[in-house]
Every structure is written in structure tokens, then in C-alpha cells.
Short mmCIF file of C-alpha atoms in Angstrom, two decimals:
data_model
loop_
_atom_site.label_atom_id
_atom_site.label_comp_id
_atom_site.label_asym_id
_atom_site.label_seq_id
_atom_site.Cartn_x
_atom_site.Cartn_y
_atom_site.Cartn_z
CA UNK S 1 0.14 0.05 0.00
CA UNK S 2 3.00 2.21 0.88
CA UNK S 3 4.01 1.72 -2.91
CA UNK S 4 0.55 2.09 -4.76
CA UNK S 5 -0.54 5.14 -2.67
CA UNK S 6 2.92 6.62 -3.06
CA UNK S 7 2.56 6.23 -6.69
CA UNK S 8 -0.58 8.20 -6.82
CA UNK S 9 0.98 10.89 -4.17
CA UNK S 10 -1.91 9.78 -1.53
CA UNK S 11 0.24 8.14 0.91
CA UNK S 12 0.67 11.29 2.93
CA UNK S 13 -2.86 11.68 3.16
CA UNK S 14 -3.58 8.30 4.55
CA UNK S 15 -0.32 7.72 6.60
CA UNK S 16 -1.22 6.46 10.09
CA UNK S 17 -4.52 5.35 8.99
CA UNK S 18 -3.81 2.31 6.70
CA UNK S 19 -4.97 -1.01 7.66
CA UNK S 20 -4.25 -4.38 5.98
CA UNK S 21 -5.25 -7.93 6.40
CA UNK S 22 -1.79 -8.26 8.41
CA UNK S 23 -3.67 -6.46 11.18
CA UNK S 24 -6.43 -9.03 11.49
CA UNK S 25 -6.80 -12.98 12.00
CA UNK S 26 -9.21 -13.30 8.94
CA UNK S 27 -9.14 -11.54 5.47
CA UNK S 28 -12.23 -10.64 3.39
CA UNK S 29 -14.74 -12.02 2.97
CA UNK S 30 -14.76 -11.64 6.98
CA UNK S 31 -15.59 -8.38 8.15
CA UNK S 32 -12.56 -8.16 10.44
CA UNK S 33 -10.46 -5.56 8.37
CA UNK S 34 -13.33 -3.10 8.18
CA UNK S 35 -14.23 -3.48 11.93
CA UNK S 36 -10.59 -3.03 12.96
CA UNK S 37 -10.44 -0.08 10.92
CA UNK S 38 -13.62 1.51 12.32
CA UNK S 39 -12.38 0.62 15.87
CA UNK S 40 -9.02 2.34 15.34
CA UNK S 41 -10.53 5.36 13.86
CA UNK S 42 -13.13 5.53 16.73
CA UNK S 43 -16.13 5.30 14.47
CA UNK S 44 -19.18 3.06 14.87
CA UNK S 45 -19.48 0.64 11.89
CA UNK S 46 -22.90 2.09 10.82
CA UNK S 47 -21.15 5.30 10.42
CA UNK S 48 -18.71 3.94 7.99
CA UNK S 49 -18.49 3.84 4.23
CA UNK S 50 -16.67 1.00 2.10
CA UNK S 51 -15.51 1.54 -1.24
CA UNK S 52 -14.82 -1.90 -2.80
CA UNK S 53 -14.16 -3.47 -6.32
CA UNK S 54 -14.28 -7.14 -5.49
CA UNK S 55 -17.11 -9.52 -4.27
CA UNK S 56 -15.13 -10.66 -1.21
CA UNK S 57 -14.80 -6.87 -0.13
CA UNK S 58 -18.23 -6.01 -0.67
CA UNK S 59 -19.45 -9.20 1.05
CA UNK S 60 -16.88 -8.19 4.02
CA UNK S 61 -18.32 -4.58 4.18
CA UNK S 62 -21.92 -5.83 4.22
CA UNK S 63 -21.10 -8.07 6.95
CA UNK S 64 -19.45 -5.42 8.91
CA UNK S 65 -22.69 -3.30 9.02
CA UNK S 66 -21.27 -0.67 6.89
CA UNK S 67 -22.46 1.18 3.67
CA UNK S 68 -20.82 -0.40 0.70
CA UNK S 69 -20.15 1.33 -2.64
CA UNK S 70 -19.25 -1.00 -5.22
CA UNK S 71 -16.92 0.16 -7.97
CA UNK S 72 -17.86 -1.85 -10.98
CA UNK S 73 -15.75 0.06 -13.61
CA UNK S 74 -12.67 -2.15 -13.16
CA UNK S 75 -12.26 -6.02 -13.29
CA UNK S 76 -15.63 -7.11 -11.42
CA UNK S 77 -18.70 -6.09 -13.29
CA UNK S 78 -22.04 -4.53 -11.76
CA UNK S 79 -23.84 -7.92 -11.86
CA UNK S 80 -21.55 -9.71 -9.75
CA UNK S 81 -21.16 -6.76 -7.18
CA UNK S 82 -24.87 -6.19 -6.93
CA UNK S 83 -25.04 -7.78 -3.50
CA UNK S 84 -27.84 -6.81 -0.95
CA UNK S 85 -27.79 -3.12 -0.35
CA UNK S 86 -24.32 -2.21 -2.14
CA UNK S 87 -24.68 0.73 -4.12
CA UNK S 88 -23.04 0.16 -7.60
CA UNK S 89 -21.19 2.90 -9.48
CA UNK S 90 -19.03 2.61 -12.56
CA UNK S 91 -16.83 5.72 -12.66
CA UNK S 92 -14.70 6.91 -9.87
CA UNK S 93 -15.23 10.48 -10.82
CA UNK S 94 -18.73 9.77 -9.38
CA UNK S 95 -17.66 8.65 -5.93
CA UNK S 96 -18.14 11.96 -4.21
CA UNK S 97 -21.67 12.23 -5.48
CA UNK S 98 -22.26 8.62 -4.64
CA UNK S 99 -21.16 8.80 -1.27
CA UNK S 100 -23.86 11.45 -0.49
CA UNK S 101 -26.57 8.87 -1.10
#
């Protein structure tokens, strides 16, 4: 994550607030990583938003009781990501508007 966020110039904005599967006992589709991040940030899960592009990530976010926004403009299509209450969007430029839903 340090490498990829560094490439985009975003690492400094997220430093100290980056969580990975290495921080929890179970990876996705278990909700552990999202619940861990919410706890560390001092935010109840129902007040969190998850942006995911995978079936396991969408499933994990929903299991954590969080609002899930599924990006279908990459590898996984909207038909596959249309799980339960996940909000589907296909263009990252739409994310700021989608998050206000």
C-alpha cells in the first residue's frame, strides 16, 4: 500500500490510517479488517463507508454493517457486485456524489 499510494501521491494523506489483512486474523470476506479500521478510527461501523471493487470486499463490508459502494468500472462487473444493499457505480469521478446517497 505504501508503494501504490506513493505512486498516486496519496500516501501522506493516509499515513497512520492504513490497515491491511496483516492487522487481523481473517481476511475478506470476513468483516474483520473493516471492523478493525472502524475501531482504530473511533467510528461505529454503521457510520462507515466502504468502497470496494471485489465480491469478497463487498461481502465483508456488508457483514461489518457498513454502507458499501461497489466500483464496477474495473475487473468485476456490476452484475457480480450487486449484492444486497451495495450501491453500484462505474466511474470513480462519480464517487463524491455517490457517497452522499
